[in-house]
Amino acid sequence: MRILFVHPNYRSGGAEIAGTWPPAWVAYLTGHLRQSGFEDIHFIDAMADNLTDADLAQRMQALAPDVVGVTAITPSIYRAEDVLKIARDIVPNAVRVMGGVHATFMYKQVLTEAPWVDVIVRGEGEEICTELMLAIEDGRFPAERHKISGLAFTDGDTIVATQAASTVKDLSKIKPDWSVLEWSKYKYIPLGTRVAIPNLARGCPFTCSFCSQWKFWRDYRVRDPKDVVDEIEDLVDTHGVGFFILADEEPTINKKKFVAFCQELIDRGLPKRVKWGINTRVTDIYRDRDLLKFYRKAGLVHVSLGTEAAAQMKLDQFNKETKVEENKTAIRLLREADILVEAQFIVGLDNETPETLEETYRMAWDWQPDLANWSMYTPWPFTTLFQELKDQVEIYDFSKYNFVTPIMKPAAMERGELLDGVMNNYRRFYSKKALFHYPWRGTGFRRRYLLGCLYAFLKAGFQRTFYDLGKAGYWGPQTKKSVDFHFDETRQIAEAQMADWEASADKAAKAAERRAALRAQGKERAVERNQAFKMPNGAEIKACGGGDQQMEDV
C-alpha cells in the first residue's frame, strides 16, 4: 500500500522568516508506520517547495497513492483541506486523511466545510494512524471504522466521533524516521545550517486558558533523555543538522530530566557540533539560575522567554503570575550565562492603545533582550479563552489566525493602526540593535548569531514577507489607514461545531469546579515542598498557568 503525506503550502511571514522548518510530524508518523511494516511511504513538502496546486496535483498523480494524509494547525487548515480536495479530483480512489490540532478539536467544522475529507485522526497520531492504515490495507476501512478509537468521519448525514484513543504510554516506541525528509531544504538562516525540531516531552501539566498543548497531548510525559539524544546524534551524524529547537512548550518543567538531557549531550561531545534553543518561562530561569552556565555548556544558545506582555494588567489576564521586574531579571541572568534571549510580547488585547504599545517598546529596550517579538493576540478557536471571548470575535477566517494578523480589534484602535504601532516597535528596536549592539558586543559566536538574525529580518522585510506586509499593503505609517488584511468574511462557524462548543462549555464549567477542589488540596501538600525555594525578590513561585506547584523531580 502506498502512503503519501503532504505538508500544506501555507505562509504568513511569522516564524518562517528565520528559516525553512522541517515538518517533524511526518517523521514521527513515518517512523511508527515503518515499525508496523509499511515501507512505501512518500512525502511532499508543498510549503518548503512552494508548490502551486497544479504542481502538487501533477506530483500526486505521478505517485498514485492509496492514502493521502495531511496535517493542519489552525491557520493552515484551508490549505490542508485544499490538498485533500486535489486528492479527491486526481486520485479519487485514495483514502483522504487529516490530522493535527485544529482538526482534532474542530472536526465538526472541518467535516462540514470540507465533506471530501474521508476521516480525521483526533489527537496524538502515531498509534491511531497506524491502526487506521492497517485497516485500510486489510480492506476493513470504511466498514470497520467505527471500531477504531480516535477517529471522526461522516456517516450519511451524521458526523461521528469514535471513542478517544489512549495517549502513547510507552514513549520508547517513538522512533521518528527523519530520512523521509530532504534535509537540504531545511536551513536555519541565522546560523546558515540545517535545523531540526525534535521532541523531549509531550503535553503540559498546566492548563493555561490560551494554550492547546495540554488539551491535545492530554497526559504530560517525558521521553528518556538518552533516547532523545540518540535521535539528535543521528540528526547530526546522518543528516548534517547543526541547530535544533526542542518542540516542547516548556522543556524545563521537569528539571531532573532536562538536566539529564543536557548531561547526555555533554557526555557525547555534541555541543561542539550542534547548538540548540528552547522556549521556557521566567520562573524556570529563576529556579535554574545556578545551572544556566551548565545549560550553555550543553549547547543551549537561544532561549525564547514567554514574558508575554509588559503591562502587568495583561499578564494577569493570561494568568501567568509573573511580575514585570522578574522578566527583566530573568533576561539579565540569561545574558550573563552567554545565552541569547528572545522576549515574546503579546499585543492587541481589547485594552491596547498607542500608549500601551509604546510601553511595550520601552520595556523591551529597558530589559535589553537580544531579540524581541511582538505577536498579535490570537485565541485558538478550541481554547477556553476563545469561549470566553467569542462575543468579541468578528473574524472567523482561520487562515488569518497566525499571530501576525490582528484578529481581535482593540476598542481604541483600528487594526491598521495596531499593525503600524507594532512595526514601529520593530523598526526602533532593531535599528538600535543593529547600530549599537550586534556588531560590537559579545563573543564571535554571539555576534555571528545576532547578525544572522538581523539578516533574516532584513531579508524578510526587503521581500515584503515579514508579517505578510506585502499582502496587506503596508508600506509605512502613511498606509496604516488603507491596510487591507483580506479577511474572508464568508467564513462562519458551522452549526454542528457551535452546538459542540456549547456542550463543551457546560463540561468545562463542571471540570473547572473539580480542578478548583484539586488545587485546594494541592496547595496544602505543596506548602512544605515549596518552602525551600523562593524567588530572589521574595515573590511566591508560580508555574505555567498560575499554579503554585512545580513538577517534582521524577
Coordinates of C-alpha atoms in Angstrom, one line a residue:
M1 CA 0.0 0.0 0.0
R2 CA 1.4 3.4 -1.0
I3 CA 1.0 6.2 1.5
L4 CA 1.6 9.9 0.6
F5 CA 1.9 12.6 3.3
V6 CA 1.7 16.2 2.3
H7 CA 2.6 19.3 4.3
P8 CA 0.4 22.1 3.0
N9 CA 1.8 25.3 1.5
Y10 CA 0.9 28.0 4.0
R11 CA 3.0 31.1 4.8
S12 CA 2.2 34.1 7.0
G13 CA 5.5 35.9 7.4
G14 CA 5.9 34.8 11.0
A15 CA 8.2 32.0 12.3
E16 CA 9.3 31.0 8.7
I17 CA 11.3 34.2 8.3
A18 CA 14.0 32.5 10.4
G19 CA 14.3 29.6 8.0
T20 CA 12.7 26.6 6.5
W21 CA 11.4 24.3 9.3
P22 CA 11.3 20.5 8.9
P23 CA 7.8 19.1 9.4
A24 CA 8.5 16.9 12.4
W25 CA 5.0 15.3 12.3
V26 CA 5.8 13.3 9.2
A27 CA 9.0 11.9 10.7
Y28 CA 7.2 10.7 13.8
L29 CA 4.3 9.2 11.9
T30 CA 6.5 7.5 9.3
G31 CA 8.8 6.0 12.0
H32 CA 5.8 4.4 13.7
L33 CA 4.3 3.1 10.5
R34 CA 7.6 1.5 9.5
Q35 CA 7.7 -0.4 12.7
S36 CA 4.4 -2.0 11.6
G37 CA 5.7 -3.0 8.2
F38 CA 4.7 -0.1 6.0
E39 CA 7.6 0.8 3.6
D40 CA 6.0 2.5 0.6
I41 CA 5.8 5.9 2.2
H42 CA 6.3 9.2 0.3
F43 CA 6.3 12.8 1.4
I44 CA 5.7 16.1 -0.4
D45 CA 6.6 19.3 1.5
A46 CA 4.5 21.8 -0.5
M47 CA 5.5 24.6 1.8
A48 CA 9.2 24.1 1.5
D49 CA 9.0 23.7 -2.2
N50 CA 6.4 26.5 -2.5
L51 CA 4.3 24.3 -4.8
T52 CA 1.2 25.6 -6.6
D53 CA -1.9 23.4 -6.6
A54 CA -1.2 22.4 -10.2
D55 CA 2.3 21.3 -9.3
L56 CA 1.0 19.3 -6.3
A57 CA -1.7 17.7 -8.5
Q58 CA 1.0 16.6 -11.0
R59 CA 3.2 15.1 -8.4
M60 CA 0.3 13.4 -6.7
Q61 CA -0.9 11.9 -10.0
A62 CA 2.6 10.5 -10.7
L63 CA 2.8 8.8 -7.3
A64 CA -0.8 7.3 -7.5
P65 CA -1.1 6.7 -3.7
D66 CA -3.6 4.6 -1.9
V67 CA -3.8 7.0 1.0
V68 CA -3.2 10.8 1.1
G69 CA -2.6 12.2 4.6
V70 CA -2.2 15.9 5.6
T71 CA -1.9 17.8 8.9
A72 CA -3.0 21.3 9.9
I73 CA -2.7 23.9 12.6
T74 CA -5.5 26.5 12.6
P75 CA -4.1 29.0 10.1
S76 CA -3.2 26.3 7.6
I77 CA -6.5 24.4 7.8
Y78 CA -7.9 25.7 4.4
R79 CA -4.7 24.8 2.6
A80 CA -4.8 21.3 4.2
E81 CA -8.4 20.9 3.0
D82 CA -7.4 22.0 -0.5
V83 CA -4.7 19.3 -0.5
L84 CA -7.4 16.6 0.1
K85 CA -9.7 18.3 -2.5
I86 CA -6.9 17.9 -5.0
A87 CA -6.6 14.2 -4.0
R88 CA -10.3 13.8 -4.5
D89 CA -10.0 15.0 -8.1
I90 CA -6.7 13.5 -9.0
V91 CA -6.6 10.1 -7.1
P92 CA -10.3 9.6 -6.3
N93 CA -9.8 6.1 -5.0
A94 CA -7.2 7.1 -2.4
V95 CA -8.4 7.4 1.2
R96 CA -8.2 11.1 2.3
V97 CA -6.9 11.5 5.9
M98 CA -6.4 14.6 8.0
G99 CA -4.8 15.1 11.4
G100 CA -3.4 17.8 13.6
V101 CA -4.5 20.0 16.4
H102 CA -7.2 22.0 14.5
A103 CA -8.9 19.0 13.0
T104 CA -8.8 17.2 16.4
F105 CA -10.9 19.8 18.1
M106 CA -12.8 21.3 15.2
Y107 CA -13.6 18.1 13.4
K108 CA -17.3 19.0 13.0
Q109 CA -16.3 22.3 11.4
V110 CA -13.8 20.6 9.1
L111 CA -16.2 17.8 8.0
T112 CA -19.0 20.3 7.4
E113 CA -16.9 22.7 5.3
A114 CA -14.8 20.0 3.6
P115 CA -17.0 16.9 3.1
W116 CA -14.4 15.4 0.8
V117 CA -12.3 14.6 3.9
D118 CA -12.8 10.8 4.5
V119 CA -11.5 10.6 8.0
I120 CA -9.9 12.7 10.7
V121 CA -7.3 11.4 13.2
R122 CA -8.0 13.0 16.5
G123 CA -5.2 13.5 18.9
E124 CA -1.7 12.0 19.2
G125 CA -1.2 10.4 15.8
E126 CA 1.3 7.6 15.9
E127 CA -0.8 4.7 17.2
I128 CA -4.2 5.9 15.8
C129 CA -2.7 6.4 12.3
T130 CA -1.0 3.0 12.3
E131 CA -4.2 1.3 13.3
L132 CA -6.1 3.2 10.6
M133 CA -3.5 2.3 7.9
L134 CA -3.7 -1.4 8.9
A135 CA -7.5 -1.3 8.5
I136 CA -7.2 0.3 5.1
E137 CA -4.5 -2.2 4.0
D138 CA -6.7 -5.1 5.1
G139 CA -9.8 -3.8 3.4
R140 CA -11.5 -3.2 6.8
F141 CA -12.0 0.5 6.1
P142 CA -14.5 2.0 5.9
A143 CA -16.7 -0.9 7.1
E144 CA -15.0 -1.2 10.5
R145 CA -14.1 2.5 11.0
H146 CA -16.5 2.7 14.0
K147 CA -14.3 0.2 15.8
I148 CA -11.1 2.3 15.6
S149 CA -10.6 4.8 18.5
G150 CA -9.6 8.3 17.9
L151 CA -11.4 8.9 14.5
A152 CA -14.0 11.3 13.2
F153 CA -15.9 10.9 9.9
T154 CA -19.2 11.5 8.3
D155 CA -21.6 8.6 8.1
G156 CA -24.5 9.6 5.9
D157 CA -25.8 12.9 7.3
T158 CA -24.2 12.3 10.8
I159 CA -20.8 13.3 12.0
V160 CA -19.4 10.5 14.1
A161 CA -16.5 10.7 16.6
T162 CA -15.3 7.3 17.9
Q163 CA -14.1 6.9 21.5
A164 CA -10.9 8.9 22.2
A165 CA -7.8 6.8 21.9
S166 CA -5.3 6.4 24.7
T167 CA -2.2 8.5 24.5
V168 CA 1.1 6.8 23.7
K169 CA 2.2 5.4 27.1
D170 CA 5.5 3.8 26.1
L171 CA 7.4 6.7 24.7
S172 CA 10.4 4.4 24.0
K173 CA 8.4 3.2 20.9
I174 CA 8.6 6.7 19.5
K175 CA 11.3 6.3 16.9
P176 CA 11.0 9.0 14.2
D177 CA 12.2 8.3 10.7
W178 CA 14.0 11.6 9.8
S179 CA 15.2 10.1 6.5
V180 CA 11.7 10.8 5.0
L181 CA 12.8 14.4 4.7
E182 CA 15.1 16.0 2.1
W183 CA 17.4 17.7 4.5
S184 CA 19.0 20.1 2.0
K185 CA 15.7 22.1 2.2
Y186 CA 15.8 22.9 5.9
K187 CA 18.0 25.7 6.8
Y188 CA 18.2 28.0 9.9
I189 CA 19.1 31.4 8.4
P190 CA 20.8 33.0 11.4
L191 CA 23.5 30.2 11.6
G192 CA 23.4 29.1 7.9
T193 CA 23.0 25.4 9.0
R194 CA 20.4 22.6 8.8
V195 CA 17.8 22.7 11.5
A196 CA 15.6 20.1 13.2
I197 CA 12.7 20.1 15.7
P198 CA 12.9 17.0 18.0
N199 CA 10.6 16.3 20.9
L200 CA 11.7 15.8 24.5
A201 CA 8.3 15.8 26.3
R202 CA 4.7 15.7 25.3
G203 CA 1.9 17.8 26.8
C204 CA 2.0 20.1 29.8
P205 CA 0.8 19.6 33.4
F206 CA -0.8 23.0 33.5
T207 CA -4.0 24.3 31.9
C208 CA -3.4 27.9 30.6
S209 CA -6.6 29.3 29.0
F210 CA -4.9 30.3 25.8
C211 CA -2.9 27.1 25.1
S212 CA -3.7 23.9 23.3
Q213 CA -0.7 21.8 24.4
W214 CA -2.3 20.3 27.4
K215 CA -5.6 19.7 25.5
F216 CA -4.0 18.0 22.6
W217 CA -1.4 15.8 24.3
R218 CA -3.6 15.3 27.5
D219 CA -1.0 13.5 29.6
Y220 CA 2.3 15.1 30.5
R221 CA 5.1 12.6 29.6
V222 CA 8.8 13.0 29.3
R223 CA 10.9 10.7 27.0
D224 CA 14.1 9.1 28.2
P225 CA 16.8 11.7 27.7
K226 CA 19.1 9.1 26.2
D227 CA 16.5 8.2 23.5
V228 CA 16.2 11.9 22.6
V229 CA 20.0 12.3 22.4
D230 CA 20.2 9.2 20.3
E231 CA 17.8 10.9 17.9
I232 CA 19.8 14.2 18.0
E233 CA 23.1 12.4 17.4
D234 CA 21.6 10.7 14.4
L235 CA 20.3 14.0 13.1
V236 CA 23.8 15.4 13.4
D237 CA 25.7 12.4 12.0
T238 CA 23.3 11.3 9.3
H239 CA 21.6 14.5 8.2
G240 CA 24.1 17.2 8.9
V241 CA 21.9 19.1 11.4
G242 CA 23.8 22.0 13.1
F243 CA 20.9 23.5 15.1
F244 CA 17.8 22.2 16.8
I245 CA 14.9 23.7 18.7
L246 CA 13.0 21.4 21.2
A247 CA 9.4 21.3 20.1
D248 CA 8.2 21.3 23.7
E249 CA 6.2 24.2 25.0
E250 CA 8.3 24.3 28.2
P251 CA 11.0 21.6 28.2
T252 CA 12.4 22.7 31.6
I253 CA 9.3 21.8 33.5
N254 CA 10.8 18.5 34.7
K255 CA 14.2 19.8 35.9
K256 CA 15.7 16.4 36.6
K257 CA 15.0 15.1 33.1
F258 CA 16.2 18.3 31.5
V259 CA 19.4 18.3 33.4
A260 CA 19.9 14.6 32.4
F261 CA 19.3 15.6 28.8
C262 CA 22.0 18.3 28.9
Q263 CA 24.5 16.0 30.6
E264 CA 23.9 13.3 28.0
L265 CA 24.7 15.9 25.2
I266 CA 27.9 16.9 27.0
D267 CA 29.0 13.3 27.6
R268 CA 28.8 12.6 23.9
G269 CA 30.6 15.8 22.9
L270 CA 27.6 17.0 20.9
P271 CA 27.8 20.7 22.0
K272 CA 30.9 21.1 19.8
R273 CA 28.8 20.0 16.8
V274 CA 25.3 21.3 17.3
K275 CA 23.7 24.2 19.1
W276 CA 20.1 24.5 20.2
G277 CA 17.3 26.6 21.6
I278 CA 14.1 26.3 23.7
N279 CA 11.0 28.1 24.8
T280 CA 10.6 28.4 28.6
R281 CA 9.2 30.6 31.4
V282 CA 10.6 33.2 33.7
T283 CA 10.0 31.1 36.8
D284 CA 12.2 28.3 35.4
I285 CA 15.0 30.7 34.7
Y286 CA 14.9 31.8 38.4
R287 CA 14.7 28.2 39.6
D288 CA 17.7 27.2 37.5
R289 CA 19.8 30.4 37.8
D290 CA 22.8 28.4 39.1
L291 CA 22.5 25.9 36.2
L292 CA 22.4 28.4 33.3
K293 CA 26.1 28.1 32.6
F294 CA 25.8 24.4 32.6
Y295 CA 23.0 24.6 30.1
R296 CA 25.2 26.8 27.9
K297 CA 27.9 24.2 28.2
A298 CA 25.4 21.7 26.8
G299 CA 25.0 23.8 23.7
L300 CA 21.9 25.8 24.7
V301 CA 22.4 29.2 22.9
H302 CA 18.9 30.6 22.5
V303 CA 16.0 30.9 24.9
S304 CA 12.7 32.3 23.9
L305 CA 11.1 33.7 27.0
G306 CA 7.4 33.9 27.5
T307 CA 7.3 37.4 29.0
E308 CA 4.0 37.8 27.1
A309 CA 3.3 41.5 27.8
A310 CA 4.8 44.5 29.5
A311 CA 1.7 45.9 31.2
Q312 CA 1.0 44.0 34.4
M313 CA -2.7 44.0 33.7
K314 CA -2.1 42.0 30.6
L315 CA 0.0 39.4 32.4
D316 CA -2.9 39.0 34.9
Q317 CA -5.4 38.3 32.1
F318 CA -3.3 35.4 30.9
N319 CA -3.0 34.1 34.5
K320 CA 0.8 34.0 34.1
E321 CA 1.5 35.2 37.6
T322 CA 4.9 36.7 36.7
K323 CA 5.9 40.3 37.6
V324 CA 7.4 42.8 35.2
E325 CA 10.6 43.1 37.2
E326 CA 11.0 39.3 37.2
N327 CA 11.1 39.3 33.4
K328 CA 13.9 41.9 33.4
T329 CA 16.0 39.9 35.9
A330 CA 15.5 36.6 34.0
I331 CA 16.8 38.2 30.8
R332 CA 19.8 39.5 32.7
L333 CA 20.6 36.1 34.1
L334 CA 20.5 34.5 30.7
R335 CA 22.7 37.2 29.2
E336 CA 25.2 36.6 32.0
A337 CA 25.3 32.9 31.1
D338 CA 26.1 33.9 27.5
I339 CA 22.7 32.6 26.3
L340 CA 20.9 34.7 23.7
V341 CA 17.4 35.7 25.0
E342 CA 14.4 36.5 22.9
A343 CA 11.5 38.2 24.6
Q344 CA 8.0 37.5 23.4
F345 CA 5.3 40.1 23.8
I346 CA 1.5 39.7 23.1
V347 CA -0.2 42.8 21.8
G348 CA -3.7 43.7 20.5
L349 CA -5.8 42.9 23.6
D350 CA -9.1 44.8 23.9
N351 CA -7.4 47.5 26.1
E352 CA -4.5 48.1 23.7
T353 CA -3.8 51.7 23.0
P354 CA -0.9 53.6 21.3
E355 CA 0.3 54.3 24.8
T356 CA 0.5 50.7 25.9
L357 CA 2.3 49.8 22.6
E358 CA 4.8 52.5 23.4
E359 CA 5.1 51.0 26.9
T360 CA 6.0 47.5 25.5
Y361 CA 8.7 49.1 23.4
R362 CA 10.2 51.0 26.4
M363 CA 10.1 47.8 28.4
A364 CA 11.8 45.8 25.7
W365 CA 14.6 48.4 25.4
D366 CA 15.0 48.6 29.2
W367 CA 15.1 44.9 29.6
Q368 CA 17.7 44.5 26.8
P369 CA 16.9 41.1 25.4
D370 CA 18.9 40.2 22.3
L371 CA 15.8 39.8 20.3
A372 CA 12.1 40.9 20.7
N373 CA 8.9 39.7 19.0
W374 CA 5.5 41.3 19.1
S375 CA 2.8 38.7 18.4
M376 CA -0.9 39.6 17.8
Y377 CA -3.3 38.4 20.4
T378 CA -4.9 35.3 18.7
P379 CA -7.2 33.0 20.8
W380 CA -7.3 29.5 19.2
P381 CA -10.9 28.6 18.4
F382 CA -10.8 25.5 20.6
T383 CA -9.4 27.0 23.8
T384 CA -11.2 28.2 26.9
L385 CA -10.1 31.7 26.2
F386 CA -11.9 31.7 22.8
Q387 CA -15.1 30.6 24.6
E388 CA -14.8 33.5 27.0
L389 CA -14.2 36.0 24.2
K390 CA -16.4 34.7 21.4
D391 CA -18.8 37.6 21.7
Q392 CA -15.9 39.9 20.8
V393 CA -14.7 37.7 17.8
E394 CA -15.5 39.3 14.5
I395 CA -13.3 37.2 12.2
Y396 CA -13.8 33.5 11.5
D397 CA -11.3 33.3 8.7
F398 CA -8.9 30.9 10.3
S399 CA -6.2 31.4 7.7
K400 CA -5.5 34.7 9.5
Y401 CA -5.1 33.1 12.9
N402 CA -1.4 33.3 12.6
F403 CA -0.2 35.7 15.3
V404 CA 0.8 38.3 12.7
T405 CA -2.7 39.4 11.6
P406 CA -4.8 41.4 14.2
I407 CA -7.8 39.1 14.6
M408 CA -9.0 40.9 17.7
K409 CA -9.6 44.6 17.3
P410 CA -8.7 46.8 20.3
A411 CA -11.5 49.1 21.4
A412 CA -9.4 52.3 20.9
M413 CA -7.5 51.3 17.7
E414 CA -8.1 50.2 14.2
R415 CA -6.3 47.1 13.0
G416 CA -4.1 49.1 10.7
E417 CA -3.1 51.4 13.5
L418 CA -2.2 48.4 15.6
L419 CA -0.1 46.9 12.9
D420 CA 1.6 50.2 12.4
G421 CA 2.4 50.5 16.1
V422 CA 3.9 47.0 16.1
M423 CA 6.0 47.8 13.0
N424 CA 7.2 51.0 14.7
N425 CA 8.4 48.9 17.7
Y426 CA 10.3 46.6 15.4
R427 CA 11.9 49.4 13.5
R428 CA 13.2 51.2 16.5
F429 CA 14.3 48.1 18.5
Y430 CA 16.3 46.5 15.6
S431 CA 17.7 49.7 14.2
K432 CA 19.3 50.5 17.6
K433 CA 20.4 46.9 18.0
A434 CA 22.0 46.9 14.5
L435 CA 23.8 50.1 15.0
F436 CA 25.0 49.9 18.6
H437 CA 24.8 46.3 19.8
Y438 CA 25.1 43.4 17.3
P439 CA 28.4 44.3 15.6
W440 CA 30.2 45.3 18.7
R441 CA 29.2 43.1 21.7
G442 CA 29.8 39.6 22.8
T443 CA 31.9 36.7 21.6
G444 CA 32.5 35.8 18.0
F445 CA 29.6 33.2 18.1
R446 CA 27.2 35.6 19.7
R447 CA 28.0 38.4 17.2
R448 CA 27.7 36.0 14.3
Y449 CA 24.4 34.6 15.5
L450 CA 22.8 38.1 16.1
L451 CA 24.0 39.4 12.8
G452 CA 22.4 36.3 11.2
C453 CA 19.2 37.1 13.0
L454 CA 19.3 40.6 11.7
Y455 CA 20.0 39.3 8.2
A456 CA 16.8 37.1 8.4
F457 CA 14.7 40.1 9.5
L458 CA 16.1 42.4 6.7
K459 CA 15.7 39.6 4.1
A460 CA 12.0 39.2 5.0
G461 CA 11.5 42.9 5.2
F462 CA 13.0 43.5 1.7
Q463 CA 10.9 40.7 0.2
R464 CA 7.8 42.1 1.9
T465 CA 7.1 38.7 3.5
F466 CA 7.6 39.8 7.1
Y467 CA 4.2 39.9 8.9
D468 CA 2.5 39.5 5.4
L469 CA 3.2 43.2 4.8
G470 CA 3.2 42.8 1.1
K471 CA -0.2 41.1 1.0
A472 CA -1.7 43.6 3.5
G473 CA -0.4 46.6 1.5
Y474 CA 1.5 48.1 4.4
W475 CA 4.4 50.4 3.4
G476 CA 4.8 52.6 6.5
P477 CA 2.8 54.9 8.7
Q478 CA 1.3 56.7 5.7
T479 CA -0.6 53.5 4.7
K480 CA -2.0 52.5 8.1
K481 CA -5.5 53.6 7.2
S482 CA -5.5 51.8 3.9
V483 CA -4.2 48.4 5.1
D484 CA -6.4 45.5 3.8
F485 CA -6.0 42.1 5.6
H486 CA -8.3 40.4 3.1
F487 CA -10.4 38.7 5.6
D488 CA -12.8 36.2 4.1
E489 CA -16.0 37.3 5.8
T490 CA -18.0 34.4 4.3
R491 CA -16.3 32.1 6.7
Q492 CA -18.5 31.2 9.6
I493 CA -18.8 28.6 12.4
A494 CA -20.7 25.5 11.4
E495 CA -23.9 24.8 13.3
A496 CA -22.6 21.4 14.3
Q497 CA -19.4 23.0 15.7
M498 CA -21.4 25.6 17.6
A499 CA -23.6 23.0 19.3
D500 CA -20.4 21.1 20.2
W501 CA -18.9 24.2 21.7
E502 CA -22.0 24.8 23.9
A503 CA -21.9 21.3 25.2
S504 CA -18.1 21.6 25.8
A505 CA -18.7 24.8 27.7
D506 CA -21.0 23.0 30.1
K507 CA -18.5 20.2 30.6
A508 CA -15.7 22.8 31.1
A509 CA -17.6 24.6 33.9
K510 CA -18.0 21.3 35.8
A511 CA -14.4 20.4 35.2
A512 CA -13.3 23.8 36.5
E513 CA -15.1 23.1 39.7
R514 CA -13.3 19.8 40.0
R515 CA -9.9 21.4 39.3
A516 CA -10.5 24.1 41.9
A517 CA -11.1 21.4 44.5
L518 CA -8.0 19.6 43.5
R519 CA -5.9 22.8 43.5
A520 CA -7.1 23.5 47.1
Q521 CA -5.9 20.0 48.1
G522 CA -2.6 20.5 46.2
K523 CA -1.9 23.8 47.9
E524 CA -1.9 22.2 51.3
R525 CA 0.5 19.5 50.1
A526 CA 2.8 22.0 48.4
V527 CA 3.4 24.3 51.3
E528 CA 6.2 22.3 52.8
R529 CA 7.7 21.3 49.5
N530 CA 8.0 24.9 48.3
Q531 CA 9.4 26.4 51.5
A532 CA 12.9 25.5 50.3
F533 CA 12.7 27.8 47.2
K534 CA 11.8 31.5 46.9
M535 CA 12.3 34.0 44.2
P536 CA 15.3 36.3 44.9
N537 CA 12.9 39.2 45.3
G538 CA 10.7 37.3 47.7
A539 CA 7.8 36.7 45.3
E540 CA 5.9 33.5 45.6
I541 CA 6.9 30.9 42.9
K542 CA 4.4 30.3 40.3
A543 CA 4.2 27.8 37.5
C544 CA 2.7 28.0 34.0
G545 CA -1.0 28.8 34.3
G546 CA -0.6 30.4 37.7
G547 CA -0.3 27.2 39.7
D548 CA 1.9 27.2 42.8
Q549 CA 3.3 23.7 42.3
Q550 CA 6.5 22.9 40.4
M551 CA 7.0 19.5 38.9
E552 CA 8.6 17.0 41.2
D553 CA 11.9 15.6 40.2
V554 CA 10.7 12.2 38.9

